[in-house]
Coordinates of C-alpha atoms in Angstrom, one line a residue:
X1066 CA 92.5 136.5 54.0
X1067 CA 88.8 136.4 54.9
X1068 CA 87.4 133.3 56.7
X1069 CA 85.2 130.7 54.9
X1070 CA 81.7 131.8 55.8
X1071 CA 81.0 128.0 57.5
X1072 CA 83.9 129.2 59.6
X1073 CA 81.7 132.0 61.2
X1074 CA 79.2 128.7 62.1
X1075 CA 82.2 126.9 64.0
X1076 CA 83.1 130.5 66.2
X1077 CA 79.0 130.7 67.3
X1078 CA 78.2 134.1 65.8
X1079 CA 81.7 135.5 66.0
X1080 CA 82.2 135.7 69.7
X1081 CA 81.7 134.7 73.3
X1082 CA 82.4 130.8 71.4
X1083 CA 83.9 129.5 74.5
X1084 CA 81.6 130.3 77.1
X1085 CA 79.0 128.8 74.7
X1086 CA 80.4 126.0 74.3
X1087 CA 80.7 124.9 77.8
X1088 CA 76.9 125.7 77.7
X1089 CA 76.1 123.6 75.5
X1090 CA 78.2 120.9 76.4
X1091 CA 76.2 121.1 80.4
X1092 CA 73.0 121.2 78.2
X1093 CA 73.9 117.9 76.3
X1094 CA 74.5 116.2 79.6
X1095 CA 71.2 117.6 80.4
X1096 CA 69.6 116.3 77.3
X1097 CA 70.9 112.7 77.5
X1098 CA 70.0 112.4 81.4
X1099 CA 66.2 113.4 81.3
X1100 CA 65.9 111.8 77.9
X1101 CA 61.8 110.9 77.8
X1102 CA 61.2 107.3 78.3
X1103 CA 58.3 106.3 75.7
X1104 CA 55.0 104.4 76.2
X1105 CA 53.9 101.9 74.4
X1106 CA 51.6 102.7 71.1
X1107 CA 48.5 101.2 71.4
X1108 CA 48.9 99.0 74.7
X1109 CA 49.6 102.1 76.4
X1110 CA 45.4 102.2 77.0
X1111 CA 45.3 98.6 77.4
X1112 CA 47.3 96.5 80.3
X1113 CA 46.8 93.2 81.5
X1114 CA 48.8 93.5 85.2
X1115 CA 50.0 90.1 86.1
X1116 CA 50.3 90.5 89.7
X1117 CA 46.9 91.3 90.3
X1118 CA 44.7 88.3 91.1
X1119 CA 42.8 86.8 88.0
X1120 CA 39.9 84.3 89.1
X1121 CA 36.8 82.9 86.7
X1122 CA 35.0 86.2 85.5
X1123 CA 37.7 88.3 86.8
X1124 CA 40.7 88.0 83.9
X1125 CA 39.5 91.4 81.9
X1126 CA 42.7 93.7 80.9
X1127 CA 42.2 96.7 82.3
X1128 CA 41.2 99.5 79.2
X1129 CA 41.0 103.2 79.4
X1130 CA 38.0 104.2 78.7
X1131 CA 36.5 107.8 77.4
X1132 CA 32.3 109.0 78.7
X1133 CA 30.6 110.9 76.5
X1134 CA 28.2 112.6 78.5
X1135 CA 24.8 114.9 77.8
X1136 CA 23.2 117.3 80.0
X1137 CA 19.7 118.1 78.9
X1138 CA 20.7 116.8 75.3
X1139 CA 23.8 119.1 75.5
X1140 CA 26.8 117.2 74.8
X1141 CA 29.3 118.0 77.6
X1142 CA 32.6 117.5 78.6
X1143 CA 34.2 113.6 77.8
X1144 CA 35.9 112.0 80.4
X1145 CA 38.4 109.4 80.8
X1146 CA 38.1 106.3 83.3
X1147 CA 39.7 102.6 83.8
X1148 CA 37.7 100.0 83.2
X1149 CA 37.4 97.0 85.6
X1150 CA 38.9 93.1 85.9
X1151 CA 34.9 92.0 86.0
X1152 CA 32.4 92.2 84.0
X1153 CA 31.5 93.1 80.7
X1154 CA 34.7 94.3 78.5
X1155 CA 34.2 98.0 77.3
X1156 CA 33.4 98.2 73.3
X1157 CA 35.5 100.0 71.1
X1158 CA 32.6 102.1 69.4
X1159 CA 31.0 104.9 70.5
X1160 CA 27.4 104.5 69.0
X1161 CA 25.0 107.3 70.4
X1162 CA 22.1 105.0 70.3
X1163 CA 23.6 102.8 73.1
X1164 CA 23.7 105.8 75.4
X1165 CA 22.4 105.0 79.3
X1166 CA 20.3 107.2 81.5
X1167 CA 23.0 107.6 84.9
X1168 CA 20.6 107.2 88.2
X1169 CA 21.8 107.2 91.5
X1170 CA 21.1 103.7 93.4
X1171 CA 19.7 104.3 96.9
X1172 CA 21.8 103.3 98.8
X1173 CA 23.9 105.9 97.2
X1174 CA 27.2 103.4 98.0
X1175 CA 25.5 100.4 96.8
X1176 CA 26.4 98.2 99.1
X1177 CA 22.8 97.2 99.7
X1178 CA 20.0 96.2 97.0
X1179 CA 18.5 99.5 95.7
X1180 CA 15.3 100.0 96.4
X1181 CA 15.1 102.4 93.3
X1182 CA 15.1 100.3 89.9
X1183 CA 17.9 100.7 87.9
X1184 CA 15.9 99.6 84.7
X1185 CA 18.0 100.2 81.7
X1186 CA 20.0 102.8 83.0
X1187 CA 24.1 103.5 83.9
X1188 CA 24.6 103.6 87.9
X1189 CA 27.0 106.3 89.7
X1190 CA 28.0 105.4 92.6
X1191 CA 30.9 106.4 95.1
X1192 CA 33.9 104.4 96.3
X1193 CA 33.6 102.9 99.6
X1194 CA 32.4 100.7 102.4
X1195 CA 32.0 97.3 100.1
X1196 CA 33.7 95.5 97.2
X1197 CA 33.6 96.9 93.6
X1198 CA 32.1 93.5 92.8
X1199 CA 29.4 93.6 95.8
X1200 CA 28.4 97.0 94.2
X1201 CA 28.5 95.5 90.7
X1202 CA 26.3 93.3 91.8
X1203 CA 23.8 95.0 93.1
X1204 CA 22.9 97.4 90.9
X1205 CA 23.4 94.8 88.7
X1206 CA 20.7 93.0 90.6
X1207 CA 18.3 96.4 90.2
X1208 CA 18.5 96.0 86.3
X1209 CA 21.2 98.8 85.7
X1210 CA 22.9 98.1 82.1
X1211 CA 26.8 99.6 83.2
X1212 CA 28.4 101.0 86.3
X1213 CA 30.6 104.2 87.1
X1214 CA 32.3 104.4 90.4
X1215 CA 33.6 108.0 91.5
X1216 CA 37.2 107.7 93.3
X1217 CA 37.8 109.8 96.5
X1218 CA 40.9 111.0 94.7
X1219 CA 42.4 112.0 90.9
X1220 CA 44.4 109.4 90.8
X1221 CA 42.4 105.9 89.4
X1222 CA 42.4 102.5 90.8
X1223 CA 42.4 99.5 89.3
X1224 CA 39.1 97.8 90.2
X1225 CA 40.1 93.8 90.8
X1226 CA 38.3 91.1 92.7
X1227 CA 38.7 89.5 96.1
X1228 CA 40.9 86.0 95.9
X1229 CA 39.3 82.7 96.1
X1230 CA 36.1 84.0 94.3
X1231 CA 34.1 83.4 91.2
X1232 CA 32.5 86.0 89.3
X1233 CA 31.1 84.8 85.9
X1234 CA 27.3 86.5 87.5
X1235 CA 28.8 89.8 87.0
X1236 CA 27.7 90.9 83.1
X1237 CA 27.9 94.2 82.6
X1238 CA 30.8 96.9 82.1
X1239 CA 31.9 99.0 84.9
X1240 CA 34.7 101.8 84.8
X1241 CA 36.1 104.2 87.5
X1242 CA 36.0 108.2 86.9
X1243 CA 38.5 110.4 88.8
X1244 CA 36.9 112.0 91.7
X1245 CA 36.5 115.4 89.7
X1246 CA 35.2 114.2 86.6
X1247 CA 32.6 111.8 89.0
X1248 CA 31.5 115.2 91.0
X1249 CA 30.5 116.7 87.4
X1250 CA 27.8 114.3 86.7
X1251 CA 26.8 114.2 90.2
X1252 CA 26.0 117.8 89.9
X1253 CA 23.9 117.6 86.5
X1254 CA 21.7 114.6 88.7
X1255 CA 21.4 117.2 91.4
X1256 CA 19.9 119.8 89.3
X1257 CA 17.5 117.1 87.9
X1258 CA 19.3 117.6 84.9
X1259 CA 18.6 114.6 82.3
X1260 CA 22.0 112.9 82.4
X1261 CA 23.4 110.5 79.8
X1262 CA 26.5 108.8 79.3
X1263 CA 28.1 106.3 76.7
X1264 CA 31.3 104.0 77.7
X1265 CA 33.8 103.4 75.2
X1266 CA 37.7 102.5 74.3
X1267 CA 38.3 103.4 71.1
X1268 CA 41.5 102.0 69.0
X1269 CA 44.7 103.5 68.3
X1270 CA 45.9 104.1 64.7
X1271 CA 48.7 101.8 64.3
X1272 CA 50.7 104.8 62.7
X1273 CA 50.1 108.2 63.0
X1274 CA 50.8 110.8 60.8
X1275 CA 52.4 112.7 63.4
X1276 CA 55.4 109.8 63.6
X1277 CA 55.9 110.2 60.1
X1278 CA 56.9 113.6 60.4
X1279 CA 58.5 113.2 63.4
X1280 CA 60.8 110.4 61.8
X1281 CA 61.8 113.4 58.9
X1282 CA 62.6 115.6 61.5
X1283 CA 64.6 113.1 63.5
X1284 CA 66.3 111.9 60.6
X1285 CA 66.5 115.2 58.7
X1286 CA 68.3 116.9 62.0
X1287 CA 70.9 113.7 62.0
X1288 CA 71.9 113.8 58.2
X1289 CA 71.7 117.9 58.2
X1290 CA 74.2 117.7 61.2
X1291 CA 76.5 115.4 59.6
X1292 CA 76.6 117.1 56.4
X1293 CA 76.9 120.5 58.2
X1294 CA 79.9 119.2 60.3
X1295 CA 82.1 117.5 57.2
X1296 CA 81.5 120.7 55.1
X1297 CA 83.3 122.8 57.8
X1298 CA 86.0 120.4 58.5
X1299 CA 86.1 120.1 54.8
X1300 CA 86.4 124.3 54.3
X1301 CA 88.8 124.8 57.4
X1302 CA 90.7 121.9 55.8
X1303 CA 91.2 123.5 52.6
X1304 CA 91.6 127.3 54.0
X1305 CA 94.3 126.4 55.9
X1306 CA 96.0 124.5 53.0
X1307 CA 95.4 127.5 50.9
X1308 CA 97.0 129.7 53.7
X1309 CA 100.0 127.7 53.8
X1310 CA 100.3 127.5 50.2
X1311 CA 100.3 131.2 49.9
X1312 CA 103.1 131.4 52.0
X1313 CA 101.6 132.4 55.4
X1314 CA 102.9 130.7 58.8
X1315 CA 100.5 127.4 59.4
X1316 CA 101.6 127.9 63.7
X1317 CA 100.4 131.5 63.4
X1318 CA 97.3 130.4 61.5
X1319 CA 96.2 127.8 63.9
X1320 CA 96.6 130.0 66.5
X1321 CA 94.4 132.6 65.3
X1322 CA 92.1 131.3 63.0
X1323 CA 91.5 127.4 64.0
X1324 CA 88.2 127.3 63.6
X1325 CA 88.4 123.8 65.3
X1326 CA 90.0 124.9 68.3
X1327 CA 86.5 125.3 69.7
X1328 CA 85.3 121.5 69.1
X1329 CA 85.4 119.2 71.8
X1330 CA 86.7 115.8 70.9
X1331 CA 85.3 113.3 73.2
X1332 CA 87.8 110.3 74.4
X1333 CA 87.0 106.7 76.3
X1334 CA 87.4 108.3 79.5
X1335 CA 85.1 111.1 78.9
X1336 CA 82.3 108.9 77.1
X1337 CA 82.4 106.9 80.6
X1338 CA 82.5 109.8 82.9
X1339 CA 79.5 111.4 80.5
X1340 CA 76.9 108.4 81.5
X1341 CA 77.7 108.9 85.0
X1342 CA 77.0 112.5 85.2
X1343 CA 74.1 112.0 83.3
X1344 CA 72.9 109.6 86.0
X1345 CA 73.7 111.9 88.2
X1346 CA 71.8 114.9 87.0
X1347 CA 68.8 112.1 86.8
X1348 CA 68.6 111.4 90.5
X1349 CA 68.7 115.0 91.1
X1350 CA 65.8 115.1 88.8
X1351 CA 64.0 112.6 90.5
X1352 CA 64.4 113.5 94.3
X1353 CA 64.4 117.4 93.8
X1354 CA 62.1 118.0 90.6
X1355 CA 59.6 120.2 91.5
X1356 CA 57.8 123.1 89.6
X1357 CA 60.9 125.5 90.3
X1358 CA 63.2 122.8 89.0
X1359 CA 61.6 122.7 85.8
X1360 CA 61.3 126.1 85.5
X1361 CA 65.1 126.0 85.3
X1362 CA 64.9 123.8 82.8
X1363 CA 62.8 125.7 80.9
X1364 CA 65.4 128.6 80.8
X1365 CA 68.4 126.5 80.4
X1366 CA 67.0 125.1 77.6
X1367 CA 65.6 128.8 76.6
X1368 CA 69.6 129.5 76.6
X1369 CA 70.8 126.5 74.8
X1370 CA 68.0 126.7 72.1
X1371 CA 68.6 131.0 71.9
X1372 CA 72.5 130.1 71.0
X1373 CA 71.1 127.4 68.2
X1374 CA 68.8 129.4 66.5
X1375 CA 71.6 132.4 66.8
X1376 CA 74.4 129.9 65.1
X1377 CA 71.7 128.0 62.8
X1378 CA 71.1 131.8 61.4
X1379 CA 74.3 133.4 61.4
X1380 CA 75.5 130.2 59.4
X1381 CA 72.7 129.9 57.1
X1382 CA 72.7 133.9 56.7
X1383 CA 76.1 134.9 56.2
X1384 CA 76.1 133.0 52.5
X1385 CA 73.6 135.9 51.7
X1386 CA 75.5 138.4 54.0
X1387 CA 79.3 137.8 53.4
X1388 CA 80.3 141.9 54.6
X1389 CA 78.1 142.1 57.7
X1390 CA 79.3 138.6 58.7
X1391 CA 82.8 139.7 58.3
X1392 CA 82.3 142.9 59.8
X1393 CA 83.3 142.5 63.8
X1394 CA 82.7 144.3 67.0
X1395 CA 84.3 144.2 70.0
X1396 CA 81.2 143.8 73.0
X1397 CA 82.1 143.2 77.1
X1398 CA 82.4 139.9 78.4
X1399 CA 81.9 138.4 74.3
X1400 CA 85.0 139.7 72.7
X1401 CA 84.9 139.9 69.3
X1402 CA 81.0 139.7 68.1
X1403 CA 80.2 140.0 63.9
X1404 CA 77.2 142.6 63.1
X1405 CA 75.6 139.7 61.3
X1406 CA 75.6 137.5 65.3
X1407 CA 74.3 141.4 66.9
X1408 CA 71.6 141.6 64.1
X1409 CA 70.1 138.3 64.6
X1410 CA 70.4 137.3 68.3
X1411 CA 67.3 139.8 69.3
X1412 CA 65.2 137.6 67.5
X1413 CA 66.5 134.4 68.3
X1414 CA 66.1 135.8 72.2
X1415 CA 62.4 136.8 71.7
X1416 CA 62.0 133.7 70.1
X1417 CA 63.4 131.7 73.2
X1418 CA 61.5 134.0 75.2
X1419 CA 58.4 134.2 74.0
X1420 CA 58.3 130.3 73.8
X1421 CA 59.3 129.9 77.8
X1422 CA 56.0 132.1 78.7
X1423 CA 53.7 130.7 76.1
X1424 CA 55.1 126.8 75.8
X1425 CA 52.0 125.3 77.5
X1426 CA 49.8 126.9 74.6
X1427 CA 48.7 124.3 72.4
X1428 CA 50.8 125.4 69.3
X1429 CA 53.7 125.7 71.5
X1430 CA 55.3 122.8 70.3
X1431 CA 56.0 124.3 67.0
X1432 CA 58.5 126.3 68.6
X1433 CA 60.1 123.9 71.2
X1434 CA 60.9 121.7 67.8
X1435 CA 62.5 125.2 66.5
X1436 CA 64.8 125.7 69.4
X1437 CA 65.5 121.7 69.8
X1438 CA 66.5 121.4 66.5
X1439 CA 68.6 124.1 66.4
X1440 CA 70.6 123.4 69.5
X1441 CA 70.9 119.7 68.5
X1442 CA 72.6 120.9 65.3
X1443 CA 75.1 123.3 67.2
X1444 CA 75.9 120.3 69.5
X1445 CA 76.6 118.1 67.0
X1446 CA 78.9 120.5 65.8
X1447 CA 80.5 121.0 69.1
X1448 CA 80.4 117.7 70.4
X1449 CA 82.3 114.9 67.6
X1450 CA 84.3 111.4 68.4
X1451 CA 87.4 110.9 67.0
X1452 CA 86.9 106.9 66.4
X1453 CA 84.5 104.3 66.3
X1454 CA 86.3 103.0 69.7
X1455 CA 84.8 106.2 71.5
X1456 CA 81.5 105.8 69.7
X1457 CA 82.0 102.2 70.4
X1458 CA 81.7 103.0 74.2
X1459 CA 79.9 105.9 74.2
X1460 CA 76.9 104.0 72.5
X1461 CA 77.6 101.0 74.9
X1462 CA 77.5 103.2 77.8
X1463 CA 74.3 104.9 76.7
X1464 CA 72.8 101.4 75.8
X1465 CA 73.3 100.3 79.8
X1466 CA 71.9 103.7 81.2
X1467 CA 69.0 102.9 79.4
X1468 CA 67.9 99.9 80.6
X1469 CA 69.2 100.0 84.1
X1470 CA 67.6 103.4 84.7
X1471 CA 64.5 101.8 83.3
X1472 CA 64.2 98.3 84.1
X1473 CA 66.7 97.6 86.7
X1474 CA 65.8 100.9 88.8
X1475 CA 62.6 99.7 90.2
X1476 CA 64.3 97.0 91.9
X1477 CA 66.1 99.6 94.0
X1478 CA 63.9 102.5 93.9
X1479 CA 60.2 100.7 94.0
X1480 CA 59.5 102.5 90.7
X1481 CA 61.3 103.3 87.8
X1482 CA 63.5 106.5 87.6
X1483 CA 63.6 107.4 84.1
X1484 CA 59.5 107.1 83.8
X1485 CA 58.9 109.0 86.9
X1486 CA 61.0 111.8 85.5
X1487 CA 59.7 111.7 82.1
X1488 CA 55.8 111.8 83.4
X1489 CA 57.0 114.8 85.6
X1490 CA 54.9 113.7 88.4
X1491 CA 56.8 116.1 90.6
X1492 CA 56.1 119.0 88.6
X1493 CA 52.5 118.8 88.3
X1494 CA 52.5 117.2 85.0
X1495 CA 54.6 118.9 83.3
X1496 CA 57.4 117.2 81.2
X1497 CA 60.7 118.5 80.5
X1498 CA 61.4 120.3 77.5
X1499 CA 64.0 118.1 76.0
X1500 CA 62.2 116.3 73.6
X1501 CA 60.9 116.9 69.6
X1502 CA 57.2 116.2 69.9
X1503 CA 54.0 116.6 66.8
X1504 CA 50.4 116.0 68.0
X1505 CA 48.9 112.7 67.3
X1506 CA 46.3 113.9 64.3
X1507 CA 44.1 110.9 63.8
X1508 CA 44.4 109.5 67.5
X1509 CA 41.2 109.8 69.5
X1510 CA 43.4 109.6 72.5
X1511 CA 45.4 112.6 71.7
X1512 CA 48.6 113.4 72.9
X1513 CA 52.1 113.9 71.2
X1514 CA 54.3 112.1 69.4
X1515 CA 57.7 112.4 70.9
X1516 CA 61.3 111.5 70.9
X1517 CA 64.0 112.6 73.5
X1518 CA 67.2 114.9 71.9
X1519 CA 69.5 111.8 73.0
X1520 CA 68.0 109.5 70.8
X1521 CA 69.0 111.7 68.3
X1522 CA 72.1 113.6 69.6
X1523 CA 74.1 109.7 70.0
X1524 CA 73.6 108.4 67.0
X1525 CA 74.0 111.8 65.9
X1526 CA 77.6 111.5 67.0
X1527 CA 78.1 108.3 64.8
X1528 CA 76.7 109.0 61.7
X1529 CA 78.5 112.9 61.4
X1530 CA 81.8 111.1 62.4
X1531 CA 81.4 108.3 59.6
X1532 CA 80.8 111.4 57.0
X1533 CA 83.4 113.3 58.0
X1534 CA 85.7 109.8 58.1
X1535 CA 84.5 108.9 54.4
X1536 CA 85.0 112.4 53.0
X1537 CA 88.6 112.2 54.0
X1538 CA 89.2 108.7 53.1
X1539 CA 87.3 109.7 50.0
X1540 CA 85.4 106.4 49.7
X1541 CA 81.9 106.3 47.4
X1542 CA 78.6 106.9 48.6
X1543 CA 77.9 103.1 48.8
X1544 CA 81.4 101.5 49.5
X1545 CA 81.8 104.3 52.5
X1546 CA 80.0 104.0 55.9
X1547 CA 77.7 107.0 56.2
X1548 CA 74.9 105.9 53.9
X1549 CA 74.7 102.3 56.0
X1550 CA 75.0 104.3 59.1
X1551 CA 72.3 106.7 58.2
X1552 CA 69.9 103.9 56.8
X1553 CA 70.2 102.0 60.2
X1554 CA 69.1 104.9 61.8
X1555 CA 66.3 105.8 59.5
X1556 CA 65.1 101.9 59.9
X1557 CA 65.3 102.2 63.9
X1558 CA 63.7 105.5 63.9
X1559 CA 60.6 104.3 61.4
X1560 CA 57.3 105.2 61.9
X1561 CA 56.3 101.2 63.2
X1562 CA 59.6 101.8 64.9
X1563 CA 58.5 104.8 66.1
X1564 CA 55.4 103.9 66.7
X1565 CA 55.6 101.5 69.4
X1566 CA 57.5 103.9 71.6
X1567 CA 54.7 106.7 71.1
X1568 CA 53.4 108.4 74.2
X1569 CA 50.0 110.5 74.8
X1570 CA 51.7 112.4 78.1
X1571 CA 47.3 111.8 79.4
X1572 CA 46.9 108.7 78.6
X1573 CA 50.2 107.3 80.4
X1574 CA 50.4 109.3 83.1
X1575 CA 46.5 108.3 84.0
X1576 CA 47.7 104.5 83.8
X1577 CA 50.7 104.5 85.5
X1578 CA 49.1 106.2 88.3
X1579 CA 46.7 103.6 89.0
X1580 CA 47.2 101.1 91.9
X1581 CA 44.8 98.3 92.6
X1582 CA 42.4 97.8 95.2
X1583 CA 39.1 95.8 95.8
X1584 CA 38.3 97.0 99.1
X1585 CA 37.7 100.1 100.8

């Protein structure tokens, strides 16, 4: 008798099903460990540190701020500061007409009055030798309207005050550029270039369109997983019933043709043990990351996302193909391989390819949700719990690793684990792949919109199981668990939801970077 064609789904393209599916198990251990921790919407560009001092005229949040800047009337290149404790706080709106003439103080560090009036105009000055407040004041003193200090390093400082001061004198906005961006306006002065610049913070939208579609593809995945999952249980179910029923030997069948025999239930035990090789593989993240380690990242989750799309295809395409799906050949080191699996993994391997060379283009993200989708379906169809005890503890588990490798972490580490690894400061920036992301549209900031595969591959779990559980137990839609399950989800997952755990990789690596110093 021919297989059900959802059967070809549960064997991985017709061969090699094993190997595969210790692959993918590794890769959802992967997944979960380097799972991206979040920022935090719009307070992500705005942070009031408690631990720095505050004193009268120095209790400003610290505010990311863009500078537009002109050369010659020639809108340039914006660039992105911090702004200070003192002083004026940086407006939200970026009106043209309140553009500043930038002048160079002499003395250039401002540590002195200038002796070259700052009438009206934004003053650029270097880091170094005196206060930020000293120089604050004194071009301050010279008439200027706003000041930029230029680090001696990328990385930004927050610019606080000295203790047991007062600084109410101090009246106009002042914001530090990384040492790069600073050198750029430098050089326009130098060439006599007429420089301008305009200081600004703008807002961000409370929702983005970006999290909207981000929530459908989170919550699309999830219920398209769990429906995927109980319709092969449900066909393999009633194959093997009609097997038996024709008289054929159910031992013999389920040694040959369980298309189950490939899923890997997951017990108490194993839940545990999951968490802590997860935590594992996250402090080898954080002490070895580097740029090589991410680049094996990259192609192990080239491999897992390859076998996804290969399975997503070969299920979705042997309805429409029945003969070449059913049609087997025997390759080295596979087995038994359908023509349907040969046919379509060249394309789902240039795919995975061509994605690991170009994935820091900016439409690469289109694909890297392609391949992350698709391996999170063919986990969820590997991985399933049994009960609500396991998904009880596996949940629990996953619940604890959060927050200790979050907010407990930093009291053993000095910094948190799961942030450093998610910022990818040891890899120049670059994040891991494990992660669904959609640019932020209307955000001046930029950025993406992102959430990590564990957030959906967990609750994943939960919601396929209670499908699979109400399909048997053939309760109704509303009397049966999945629909609550899945609404839960959907109402965690929401764009407000969402929304408040919405990172712009720029924006939050620049803050978390800075330290704070008032002196040189």
């Amino acid at each position: 008798m021919q297989r059900s064609t959802m059967a070809f789904m549960e064997r991985h393209g017709g061969g090699g099903s094993l190997v595969w599916t210790h692959v993918l198990v590794v890769v959802l251990v992967v997944l979960v460990a380097a799972r991206p921790c979040a920022g935090r919407g719009n307070r992500d560009i705005i942070h009031d540190d408690t631990e720095t001092p505050k004193q009268p005229g120095c209790e400003n949040s610290f505010v990311l701020a863009k500078v537009r800047t002109w050369m010659d009337g020639v809108e340039a290149t914006e660039l992105v500061g911090v702004s200070a404790r003192f002083g004026e706080t940086i407006k939200h709106q970026a009106l043209e007409i309140n553009a500043l003439m930038l002048a160079v103080p002499s003395p250039a560090n401002s540590c002195d009055a200038s002796v070259l009036p700052l009438t009206g105009r934004a003053a650029l000055v270097r880091r170094g030798e005196c206060t930020f407040t000293k120089k604050a004041r004194m071009v301050q003193a010279a008439g200027a309207k706003a000041l930029i200090v230029i680090n001696d390093k990328e990385d930004l400082y927050k610019m606080v005050c000295e203790e047991n001061g007062t600084f109410l004198d101090i009246n106009i906005p002042s914001v530090m550029l990384p040492q790069s961006a600073g050198d750029t306006l430098e050089a326009g002065l130098l060439r006599d270039e007429t420089v301008k610049i305009l200081m600004y913070s703008p807002k961000r939208p409370v929702v983005d369109i970006s999290e909207i579609f981000l929530w459908l593809m989170a919550v699309g995945t999830v219920l398209g997983a769990s429906f995927w999952s109980a319709w092969t249980a449900k066909e393999a179910a009633q194959e093997h019933y009609r097997n038996i029923k024709e008289g054929g030997d159910p031992y013999h069948y389920d040694t040959e043709h369980d298309t189950n025999k490939d899923v890997v239930d997951i017990n108490v035990v194993s839940a545990c043990l999951f968490m802590v090789l997860a935590s594992v593989f996250l402090l080898v993240l954080y002490y070895f990351m580097s740029q090589w380690f991410l680049i094996l990242l990259v192609i192990l989750f080239c491999i897992g996302g390859f076998e996804g799309l290969q399975t997503c295809m070969v299920s979705l395409l042997s309805r429409w193909f029945p003969q070449a799906a059913g049609t087997y050949f025997s390759v080295p080191f596979l087995g038994s391989v359908s023509f349907l699996s040969l046919t379509v993994a060249p394309f789902a391997l240039l795919f995975s390819v061509l994605w690991g060379i170009y994935r820091n283009l900016s439409f690469a993200w289109i694909g890297q949700d392609v391949l992350g989708i698709s391996l999170i379906l063919s986990v969820l169809q590997i991985v399933r719990i049994p009960n609500i005890k396991v998904s009880a503890v596996l949940l629990s588990a996953a619940f604890v690793y959060d927050i200790f490798w979050v907010f407990i972490s930093p009291l053993i580490f000095a910094e948190s684990v799961m942030i450093v690894v998610a910022r990818g400061d040891k890899s120049n920036g670059e994040g891991i792949p494990m992660l669904l992301k959609v640019p932020r549209l209307y955000d001046p900031w930029g950025g993406y919109s992102i959430i990590g595969f564990g957030d959906i591959l967990l609750p994943g779990l939960l919601v396929s199981f209670c499908l699979r559980y109400d399909w048997v137990a053939k309760k109704s839609l509303f009397n049966g668990y999945f629909l609550w399950t899945s609404v839960g989800y959907g109402l965690g997952k929401s764009p407000p939801v969402l929304g408040a755990g919405i990172t712009s990789a720029s924006v939050e690596k620049t803050y978390l970077n800075c330290s704070c110093e008032c002196f040189e």
